[in-house]
mmCIF file of N, CA, C and O in Angstrom:
data_model
loop_
_atom_site.group_PDB
_atom_site.id
_atom_site.type_symbol
_atom_site.label_atom_id
_atom_site.label_comp_id
_atom_site.label_asym_id
_atom_site.label_seq_id
_atom_site.Cartn_x
_atom_site.Cartn_y
_atom_site.Cartn_z
ATOM 1 N N ILE D 29 -3.249 -5.527 -5.636
ATOM 2 C CA ILE D 29 -2.327 -4.418 -5.840
ATOM 3 C C ILE D 29 -2.568 -3.886 -7.251
ATOM 4 O O ILE D 29 -2.498 -4.638 -8.217
ATOM 5 N N ILE D 30 -2.838 -2.590 -7.335
ATOM 6 C CA ILE D 30 -3.145 -1.943 -8.612
ATOM 7 C C ILE D 30 -1.917 -1.181 -9.103
ATOM 8 O O ILE D 30 -1.143 -0.634 -8.310
ATOM 9 N N ASP D 31 -1.759 -1.126 -10.412
ATOM 10 C CA ASP D 31 -0.666 -0.399 -11.057
ATOM 11 C C ASP D 31 -0.677 1.061 -10.587
ATOM 12 O O ASP D 31 -1.702 1.736 -10.670
ATOM 13 N N PRO D 32 0.454 1.577 -10.098
ATOM 14 C CA PRO D 32 0.486 2.945 -9.569
ATOM 15 C C PRO D 32 0.464 4.025 -10.646
ATOM 16 O O PRO D 32 0.244 5.191 -10.337
ATOM 17 N N THR D 33 0.653 3.664 -11.903
ATOM 18 C CA THR D 33 0.665 4.662 -12.972
ATOM 19 C C THR D 33 -0.738 5.025 -13.445
ATOM 20 O O THR D 33 -0.883 5.946 -14.244
ATOM 21 N N VAL D 34 -1.760 4.327 -12.943
ATOM 22 C CA VAL D 34 -3.138 4.612 -13.343
ATOM 23 C C VAL D 34 -3.529 5.989 -12.799
ATOM 24 O O VAL D 34 -3.166 6.359 -11.688
ATOM 25 N N GLU D 35 -4.245 6.761 -13.622
ATOM 26 C CA GLU D 35 -4.624 8.116 -13.222
ATOM 27 C C GLU D 35 -5.656 8.120 -12.094
ATOM 28 O O GLU D 35 -5.558 8.896 -11.161
ATOM 29 N N ASP D 36 -6.674 7.284 -12.214
ATOM 30 C CA ASP D 36 -7.734 7.247 -11.207
ATOM 31 C C ASP D 36 -7.951 5.803 -10.774
ATOM 32 O O ASP D 36 -8.605 5.027 -11.468
ATOM 33 N N HIS D 37 -7.391 5.444 -9.614
ATOM 34 C CA HIS D 37 -7.493 4.059 -9.154
ATOM 35 C C HIS D 37 -8.914 3.672 -8.762
ATOM 36 O O HIS D 37 -9.253 2.500 -8.749
ATOM 37 N N SER D 38 -9.781 4.651 -8.481
ATOM 38 C CA SER D 38 -11.150 4.330 -8.071
ATOM 39 C C SER D 38 -11.934 3.649 -9.199
ATOM 40 O O SER D 38 -12.852 2.872 -8.935
ATOM 41 N N VAL D 39 -11.560 3.922 -10.454
ATOM 42 C CA VAL D 39 -12.218 3.263 -11.585
ATOM 43 C C VAL D 39 -11.907 1.767 -11.559
ATOM 44 O O VAL D 39 -12.801 0.931 -11.755
ATOM 45 N N GLU D 40 -10.670 1.416 -11.295
ATOM 46 C CA GLU D 40 -10.276 0.004 -11.230
ATOM 47 C C GLU D 40 -10.893 -0.676 -10.005
ATOM 48 O O GLU D 40 -11.323 -1.824 -10.078
ATOM 49 N N VAL D 41 -10.964 0.037 -8.887
ATOM 50 C CA VAL D 41 -11.594 -0.507 -7.680
ATOM 51 C C VAL D 41 -13.061 -0.811 -7.964
ATOM 52 O O VAL D 41 -13.566 -1.891 -7.618
ATOM 53 N N LYS D 42 -13.742 0.101 -8.625
ATOM 54 C CA LYS D 42 -15.157 -0.089 -8.973
ATOM 55 C C LYS D 42 -15.320 -1.287 -9.917
ATOM 56 O O LYS D 42 -16.263 -2.072 -9.790
ATOM 57 N N ALA D 43 -14.394 -1.445 -10.859
ATOM 58 C CA ALA D 43 -14.463 -2.563 -11.803
ATOM 59 C C ALA D 43 -14.306 -3.904 -11.086
ATOM 60 O O ALA D 43 -14.996 -4.880 -11.421
ATOM 61 N N VAL D 44 -13.429 -3.969 -10.098
ATOM 62 C CA VAL D 44 -13.255 -5.212 -9.338
ATOM 63 C C VAL D 44 -14.508 -5.493 -8.513
ATOM 64 O O VAL D 44 -14.960 -6.645 -8.435
ATOM 65 N N GLU D 45 -15.095 -4.455 -7.915
ATOM 66 C CA GLU D 45 -16.338 -4.638 -7.155
ATOM 67 C C GLU D 45 -17.460 -5.151 -8.058
ATOM 68 O O GLU D 45 -18.233 -6.023 -7.668
ATOM 69 N N GLU D 46 -17.532 -4.629 -9.284
ATOM 70 C CA GLU D 46 -18.545 -5.087 -10.238
ATOM 71 C C GLU D 46 -18.301 -6.535 -10.650
ATOM 72 O O GLU D 46 -19.243 -7.307 -10.814
ATOM 73 N N THR D 47 -17.036 -6.918 -10.805
ATOM 74 C CA THR D 47 -16.693 -8.302 -11.134
ATOM 75 C C THR D 47 -17.154 -9.239 -10.022
ATOM 76 O O THR D 47 -17.721 -10.303 -10.282
ATOM 77 N N LEU D 48 -16.922 -8.831 -8.786
ATOM 78 C CA LEU D 48 -17.370 -9.634 -7.647
ATOM 79 C C LEU D 48 -18.894 -9.779 -7.647
ATOM 80 O O LEU D 48 -19.418 -10.872 -7.409
ATOM 81 N N ALA D 49 -19.591 -8.695 -7.930
ATOM 82 C CA ALA D 49 -21.054 -8.728 -7.946
ATOM 83 C C ALA D 49 -21.586 -9.626 -9.063
ATOM 84 O O ALA D 49 -22.551 -10.366 -8.872
ATOM 85 N N LYS D 50 -20.946 -9.578 -10.237
ATOM 86 C CA LYS D 50 -21.382 -10.417 -11.357
ATOM 87 C C LYS D 50 -21.240 -11.900 -11.048
ATOM 88 O O LYS D 50 -21.995 -12.724 -11.559
ATOM 89 N N LEU D 51 -20.266 -12.234 -10.214
ATOM 90 C CA LEU D 51 -20.055 -13.633 -9.848
ATOM 91 C C LEU D 51 -20.922 -14.057 -8.663
ATOM 92 O O LEU D 51 -20.783 -15.170 -8.166
ATOM 93 N N GLY D 52 -21.778 -13.165 -8.209
ATOM 94 C CA GLY D 52 -22.674 -13.504 -7.106
ATOM 95 C C GLY D 52 -22.105 -13.193 -5.742
ATOM 96 O O GLY D 52 -22.659 -13.608 -4.725
ATOM 97 N N GLY D 53 -21.018 -12.458 -5.697
ATOM 98 C CA GLY D 53 -20.414 -12.095 -4.426
ATOM 99 C C GLY D 53 -20.999 -10.810 -3.876
ATOM 100 O O GLY D 53 -21.657 -10.052 -4.577
ATOM 101 N N GLU D 54 -20.744 -10.581 -2.609
ATOM 102 C CA GLU D 54 -21.223 -9.375 -1.940
ATOM 103 C C GLU D 54 -20.032 -8.712 -1.262
ATOM 104 O O GLU D 54 -19.406 -9.298 -0.369
ATOM 105 N N VAL D 55 -19.700 -7.491 -1.676
ATOM 106 C CA VAL D 55 -18.590 -6.747 -1.075
ATOM 107 C C VAL D 55 -19.091 -6.119 0.217
ATOM 108 O O VAL D 55 -20.053 -5.351 0.217
ATOM 109 N N THR D 56 -18.449 -6.470 1.333
ATOM 110 C CA THR D 56 -18.857 -5.919 2.623
ATOM 111 C C THR D 56 -18.009 -4.730 3.039
ATOM 112 O O THR D 56 -18.457 -3.883 3.796
ATOM 113 N N LYS D 57 -16.759 -4.664 2.524
ATOM 114 C CA LYS D 57 -15.881 -3.560 2.896
ATOM 115 C C LYS D 57 -14.783 -3.406 1.849
ATOM 116 O O LYS D 57 -14.235 -4.389 1.363
ATOM 117 N N THR D 58 -14.473 -2.160 1.490
ATOM 118 C CA THR D 58 -13.370 -1.854 0.595
ATOM 119 C C THR D 58 -12.462 -0.864 1.304
ATOM 120 O O THR D 58 -12.914 0.193 1.738
ATOM 121 N N ASP D 59 -11.196 -1.221 1.438
ATOM 122 C CA ASP D 59 -10.241 -0.386 2.150
ATOM 123 C C ASP D 59 -9.062 -0.089 1.221
ATOM 124 O O ASP D 59 -8.302 -0.997 0.875
ATOM 125 N N VAL D 60 -8.909 1.172 0.818
ATOM 126 C CA VAL D 60 -7.796 1.576 -0.047
ATOM 127 C C VAL D 60 -6.655 2.050 0.852
ATOM 128 O O VAL D 60 -6.788 3.047 1.556
ATOM 129 N N TRP D 61 -5.548 1.308 0.831
ATOM 130 C CA TRP D 61 -4.396 1.653 1.652
ATOM 131 C C TRP D 61 -3.514 2.709 0.994
ATOM 132 O O TRP D 61 -2.689 3.320 1.637
ATOM 133 N N GLY D 62 -3.649 2.860 -0.312
ATOM 134 C CA GLY D 62 -2.848 3.847 -1.029
ATOM 135 C C GLY D 62 -1.584 3.254 -1.613
ATOM 136 O O GLY D 62 -1.369 2.037 -1.631
ATOM 137 N N LYS D 63 -0.731 4.147 -2.095
ATOM 138 C CA LYS D 63 0.501 3.723 -2.774
ATOM 139 C C LYS D 63 1.545 3.306 -1.742
ATOM 140 O O LYS D 63 1.825 4.039 -0.800
ATOM 141 N N ARG D 64 2.087 2.116 -1.942
ATOM 142 C CA ARG D 64 3.117 1.569 -1.044
ATOM 143 C C ARG D 64 4.245 0.981 -1.879
ATOM 144 O O ARG D 64 4.055 0.563 -3.009
ATOM 145 N N ARG D 65 5.412 0.915 -1.293
ATOM 146 C CA ARG D 65 6.563 0.294 -1.934
ATOM 147 C C ARG D 65 6.407 -1.215 -1.854
ATOM 148 O O ARG D 65 6.015 -1.754 -0.823
ATOM 149 N N LEU D 66 6.687 -1.889 -2.957
ATOM 150 C CA LEU D 66 6.599 -3.349 -3.008
ATOM 151 C C LEU D 66 7.890 -3.964 -2.474
ATOM 152 O O LEU D 66 8.963 -3.360 -2.572
ATOM 153 N N ALA D 67 7.805 -5.157 -1.941
ATOM 154 C CA ALA D 67 8.982 -5.862 -1.444
ATOM 155 C C ALA D 67 9.898 -6.262 -2.602
ATOM 156 O O ALA D 67 11.122 -6.340 -2.442
ATOM 157 N N TYR D 68 9.324 -6.496 -3.768
ATOM 158 C CA TYR D 68 10.078 -6.829 -4.976
ATOM 159 C C TYR D 68 9.279 -6.325 -6.168
ATOM 160 O O TYR D 68 8.067 -6.117 -6.074
ATOM 161 N N GLU D 69 9.947 -6.128 -7.281
ATOM 162 C CA GLU D 69 9.282 -5.601 -8.464
ATOM 163 C C GLU D 69 8.287 -6.607 -9.045
ATOM 164 O O GLU D 69 8.571 -7.798 -9.110
ATOM 165 N N ILE D 70 7.142 -6.092 -9.449
ATOM 166 C CA ILE D 70 6.120 -6.883 -10.129
ATOM 167 C C ILE D 70 5.807 -6.155 -11.424
ATOM 168 O O ILE D 70 5.422 -4.983 -11.401
ATOM 169 N N LYS D 71 5.978 -6.825 -12.550
ATOM 170 C CA LYS D 71 5.745 -6.231 -13.865
ATOM 171 C C LYS D 71 6.481 -4.893 -14.006
ATOM 172 O O LYS D 71 5.919 -3.900 -14.452
ATOM 173 N N LYS D 72 7.734 -4.873 -13.574
ATOM 174 C CA LYS D 72 8.629 -3.713 -13.649
ATOM 175 C C LYS D 72 8.149 -2.517 -12.822
ATOM 176 O O LYS D 72 8.544 -1.393 -13.070
ATOM 177 N N GLN D 73 7.314 -2.757 -11.813
ATOM 178 C CA GLN D 73 6.836 -1.706 -10.922
ATOM 179 C C GLN D 73 7.415 -1.945 -9.525
ATOM 180 O O GLN D 73 7.401 -3.068 -9.024
ATOM 181 N N SER D 74 7.914 -0.889 -8.899
ATOM 182 C CA SER D 74 8.444 -1.012 -7.541
ATOM 183 C C SER D 74 7.450 -0.498 -6.497
ATOM 184 O O SER D 74 7.681 -0.619 -5.302
ATOM 185 N N GLU D 75 6.331 0.093 -6.966
ATOM 186 C CA GLU D 75 5.275 0.554 -6.077
ATOM 187 C C GLU D 75 3.930 0.046 -6.593
ATOM 188 O O GLU D 75 3.823 -0.329 -7.757
ATOM 189 N N GLY D 76 2.945 0.074 -5.730
ATOM 190 C CA GLY D 76 1.609 -0.326 -6.133
ATOM 191 C C GLY D 76 0.575 0.273 -5.198
ATOM 192 O O GLY D 76 0.891 0.664 -4.076
ATOM 193 N N ILE D 77 -0.650 0.364 -5.661
ATOM 194 C CA ILE D 77 -1.749 0.865 -4.841
ATOM 195 C C ILE D 77 -2.439 -0.349 -4.223
ATOM 196 O O ILE D 77 -3.010 -1.180 -4.931
ATOM 197 N N TYR D 78 -2.358 -0.434 -2.908
ATOM 198 C CA TYR D 78 -2.926 -1.564 -2.196
ATOM 199 C C TYR D 78 -4.405 -1.323 -1.910
ATOM 200 O O TYR D 78 -4.778 -0.264 -1.416
ATOM 201 N N VAL D 79 -5.233 -2.316 -2.227
ATOM 202 C CA VAL D 79 -6.668 -2.257 -1.955
ATOM 203 C C VAL D 79 -7.073 -3.596 -1.340
ATOM 204 O O VAL D 79 -6.721 -4.649 -1.869
ATOM 205 N N VAL D 80 -7.803 -3.534 -0.232
ATOM 206 C CA VAL D 80 -8.277 -4.746 0.435
ATOM 207 C C VAL D 80 -9.795 -4.783 0.330
ATOM 208 O O VAL D 80 -10.477 -3.840 0.716
ATOM 209 N N PHE D 81 -10.305 -5.876 -0.237
ATOM 210 C CA PHE D 81 -11.743 -6.089 -0.347
ATOM 211 C C PHE D 81 -12.140 -7.184 0.631
ATOM 212 O O PHE D 81 -11.518 -8.236 0.653
ATOM 213 N N GLU D 82 -13.174 -6.938 1.408
ATOM 214 C CA GLU D 82 -13.787 -8.000 2.200
ATOM 215 C C GLU D 82 -15.089 -8.339 1.491
ATOM 216 O O GLU D 82 -15.897 -7.446 1.221
ATOM 217 N N PHE D 83 -15.268 -9.614 1.177
ATOM 218 C CA PHE D 83 -16.456 -10.009 0.422
ATOM 219 C C PHE D 83 -16.895 -11.412 0.797
ATOM 220 O O PHE D 83 -16.130 -12.186 1.366
ATOM 221 N N LYS D 84 -18.152 -11.687 0.477
ATOM 222 C CA LYS D 84 -18.721 -13.023 0.670
ATOM 223 C C LYS D 84 -19.004 -13.590 -0.700
ATOM 224 O O LYS D 84 -19.548 -12.904 -1.563
ATOM 225 N N MET D 85 -18.605 -14.850 -0.896
ATOM 226 C CA MET D 85 -18.771 -15.481 -2.202
ATOM 227 C C MET D 85 -18.790 -16.994 -2.035
ATOM 228 O O MET D 85 -18.148 -17.529 -1.131
ATOM 229 N N GLU D 86 -19.501 -17.644 -2.921
ATOM 230 C CA GLU D 86 -19.503 -19.106 -2.923
ATOM 231 C C GLU D 86 -18.101 -19.601 -3.307
ATOM 232 O O GLU D 86 -17.484 -19.048 -4.228
ATOM 233 N N PRO D 87 -17.603 -20.611 -2.625
ATOM 234 C CA PRO D 87 -16.248 -21.104 -2.913
ATOM 235 C C PRO D 87 -16.039 -21.562 -4.356
ATOM 236 O O PRO D 87 -14.940 -21.430 -4.890
ATOM 237 N N ASP D 88 -17.079 -22.068 -5.005
ATOM 238 C CA ASP D 88 -16.916 -22.547 -6.376
ATOM 239 C C ASP D 88 -16.707 -21.399 -7.368
ATOM 240 O O ASP D 88 -16.254 -21.629 -8.484
ATOM 241 N N GLN D 89 -17.001 -20.167 -7.000
ATOM 242 C CA GLN D 89 -16.797 -19.009 -7.874
ATOM 243 C C GLN D 89 -15.398 -18.408 -7.722
ATOM 244 O O GLN D 89 -14.998 -17.568 -8.515
ATOM 245 N N LEU D 90 -14.664 -18.832 -6.719
ATOM 246 C CA LEU D 90 -13.350 -18.252 -6.446
ATOM 247 C C LEU D 90 -12.350 -18.486 -7.575
ATOM 248 O O LEU D 90 -11.564 -17.606 -7.908
ATOM 249 N N MET D 91 -12.415 -19.639 -8.201
ATOM 250 C CA MET D 91 -11.512 -19.943 -9.303
ATOM 251 C C MET D 91 -11.759 -18.988 -10.478
ATOM 252 O O MET D 91 -10.820 -18.491 -11.098
ATOM 253 N N GLU D 92 -13.021 -18.712 -10.768
ATOM 254 C CA GLU D 92 -13.377 -17.783 -11.843
ATOM 255 C C GLU D 92 -12.942 -16.358 -11.485
ATOM 256 O O GLU D 92 -12.460 -15.616 -12.344
ATOM 257 N N LEU D 93 -13.083 -15.971 -10.221
ATOM 258 C CA LEU D 93 -12.630 -14.651 -9.789
ATOM 259 C C LEU D 93 -11.126 -14.506 -9.998
ATOM 260 O O LEU D 93 -10.659 -13.494 -10.527
ATOM 261 N N ASN D 94 -10.365 -15.511 -9.611
ATOM 262 C CA ASN D 94 -8.911 -15.478 -9.812
ATOM 263 C C ASN D 94 -8.562 -15.347 -11.293
ATOM 264 O O ASN D 94 -7.660 -14.597 -11.660
ATOM 265 N N ARG D 95 -9.290 -16.051 -12.142
ATOM 266 C CA ARG D 95 -9.033 -15.983 -13.576
ATOM 267 C C ARG D 95 -9.315 -14.581 -14.109
ATOM 268 O O ARG D 95 -8.510 -14.010 -14.841
ATOM 269 N N LEU D 96 -10.452 -14.009 -13.725
ATOM 270 C CA LEU D 96 -10.821 -12.683 -14.214
ATOM 271 C C LEU D 96 -9.871 -11.596 -13.716
ATOM 272 O O LEU D 96 -9.525 -10.680 -14.454
ATOM 273 N N LEU D 97 -9.429 -11.702 -12.462
ATOM 274 C CA LEU D 97 -8.497 -10.703 -11.940
ATOM 275 C C LEU D 97 -7.130 -10.809 -12.600
ATOM 276 O O LEU D 97 -6.459 -9.795 -12.814
ATOM 277 N N SER D 98 -6.723 -12.015 -12.942
ATOM 278 C CA SER D 98 -5.426 -12.174 -13.605
ATOM 279 C C SER D 98 -5.450 -11.618 -15.032
ATOM 280 O O SER D 98 -4.398 -11.289 -15.588
ATOM 281 N N LEU D 99 -6.645 -11.485 -15.626
ATOM 282 C CA LEU D 99 -6.768 -10.922 -16.975
ATOM 283 C C LEU D 99 -6.793 -9.395 -16.980
ATOM 284 O O LEU D 99 -6.614 -8.785 -18.025
ATOM 285 N N ARG D 100 -7.020 -8.774 -15.834
ATOM 286 C CA ARG D 100 -7.079 -7.305 -15.754
ATOM 287 C C ARG D 100 -5.655 -6.758 -15.787
ATOM 288 O O ARG D 100 -4.853 -7.063 -14.906
ATOM 289 N N PRO D 101 -5.313 -5.927 -16.783
ATOM 290 C CA PRO D 101 -3.933 -5.444 -16.930
ATOM 291 C C PRO D 101 -3.475 -4.505 -15.815
ATOM 292 O O PRO D 101 -2.279 -4.423 -15.540
ATOM 293 N N LEU D 102 -4.390 -3.820 -15.146
ATOM 294 C CA LEU D 102 -3.997 -2.879 -14.096
ATOM 295 C C LEU D 102 -3.877 -3.528 -12.720
ATOM 296 O O LEU D 102 -3.420 -2.897 -11.777
ATOM 297 N N VAL D 103 -4.290 -4.787 -12.600
ATOM 298 C CA VAL D 103 -4.127 -5.516 -11.342
ATOM 299 C C VAL D 103 -2.776 -6.226 -11.409
ATOM 300 O O VAL D 103 -2.588 -7.162 -12.182
ATOM 301 N N LEU D 104 -1.834 -5.726 -10.594
ATOM 302 C CA LEU D 104 -0.492 -6.315 -10.610
ATOM 303 C C LEU D 104 -0.475 -7.673 -9.910
ATOM 304 O O LEU D 104 0.163 -8.609 -10.365
ATOM 305 N N ARG D 105 -1.176 -7.761 -8.778
ATOM 306 C CA ARG D 105 -1.181 -9.005 -7.995
ATOM 307 C C ARG D 105 -2.483 -9.064 -7.203
ATOM 308 O O ARG D 105 -2.995 -8.034 -6.772
ATOM 309 N N HIS D 106 -2.991 -10.264 -6.991
ATOM 310 C CA HIS D 106 -4.168 -10.433 -6.163
ATOM 311 C C HIS D 106 -4.027 -11.702 -5.332
ATOM 312 O O HIS D 106 -3.271 -12.614 -5.694
ATOM 313 N N LEU D 107 -4.744 -11.732 -4.229
ATOM 314 C CA LEU D 107 -4.705 -12.876 -3.323
ATOM 315 C C LEU D 107 -6.037 -12.954 -2.595
ATOM 316 O O LEU D 107 -6.510 -11.951 -2.049
ATOM 317 N N ALA D 108 -6.636 -14.114 -2.581
ATOM 318 C CA ALA D 108 -7.888 -14.323 -1.842
ATOM 319 C C ALA D 108 -7.595 -15.217 -0.650
ATOM 320 O O ALA D 108 -6.984 -16.275 -0.774
ATOM 321 N N VAL D 109 -8.021 -14.764 0.520
ATOM 322 C CA VAL D 109 -7.778 -15.477 1.761
ATOM 323 C C VAL D 109 -9.115 -15.646 2.478
ATOM 324 O O VAL D 109 -9.880 -14.685 2.593
ATOM 325 N N ALA D 110 -9.383 -16.842 2.962
ATOM 326 C CA ALA D 110 -10.620 -17.096 3.709
ATOM 327 C C ALA D 110 -10.488 -16.505 5.114
ATOM 328 O O ALA D 110 -9.509 -16.759 5.814
ATOM 329 N N ALA D 111 -11.462 -15.711 5.495
ATOM 330 C CA ALA D 111 -11.461 -15.104 6.824
ATOM 331 C C ALA D 111 -12.164 -16.026 7.803
ATOM 332 O O ALA D 111 -13.210 -16.605 7.504
ATOM 333 N N GLY D 112 -11.607 -16.181 8.975
ATOM 334 C CA GLY D 112 -12.238 -16.990 9.998
ATOM 335 C C GLY D 112 -13.395 -16.242 10.629
ATOM 336 O O GLY D 112 -13.346 -15.043 10.821
ATOM 337 N N GLU D 113 -14.462 -16.960 10.890
ATOM 338 C CA GLU D 113 -15.646 -16.305 11.476
ATOM 339 C C GLU D 113 -15.877 -16.745 12.876
ATOM 340 O O GLU D 113 -15.559 -17.731 13.327
#
């Protein structure tokens, strides 16, 4: 979920894709859902821009990805879920 006050969310989306690539991941699909109301406030925001990334990555890099995403000020919340194949 990206901060809704950002002028151009595509810049932040591109930055996350680049972060995934630097860690050896491969983005297979990026789906921008747009601005949605949050169930509860996060960092004093009641809305956020939802973006879903489908990617392939080695499991040992996931911890580093979580750390890097938590350091990005425009990323309000992130969650990585393993997809069943």
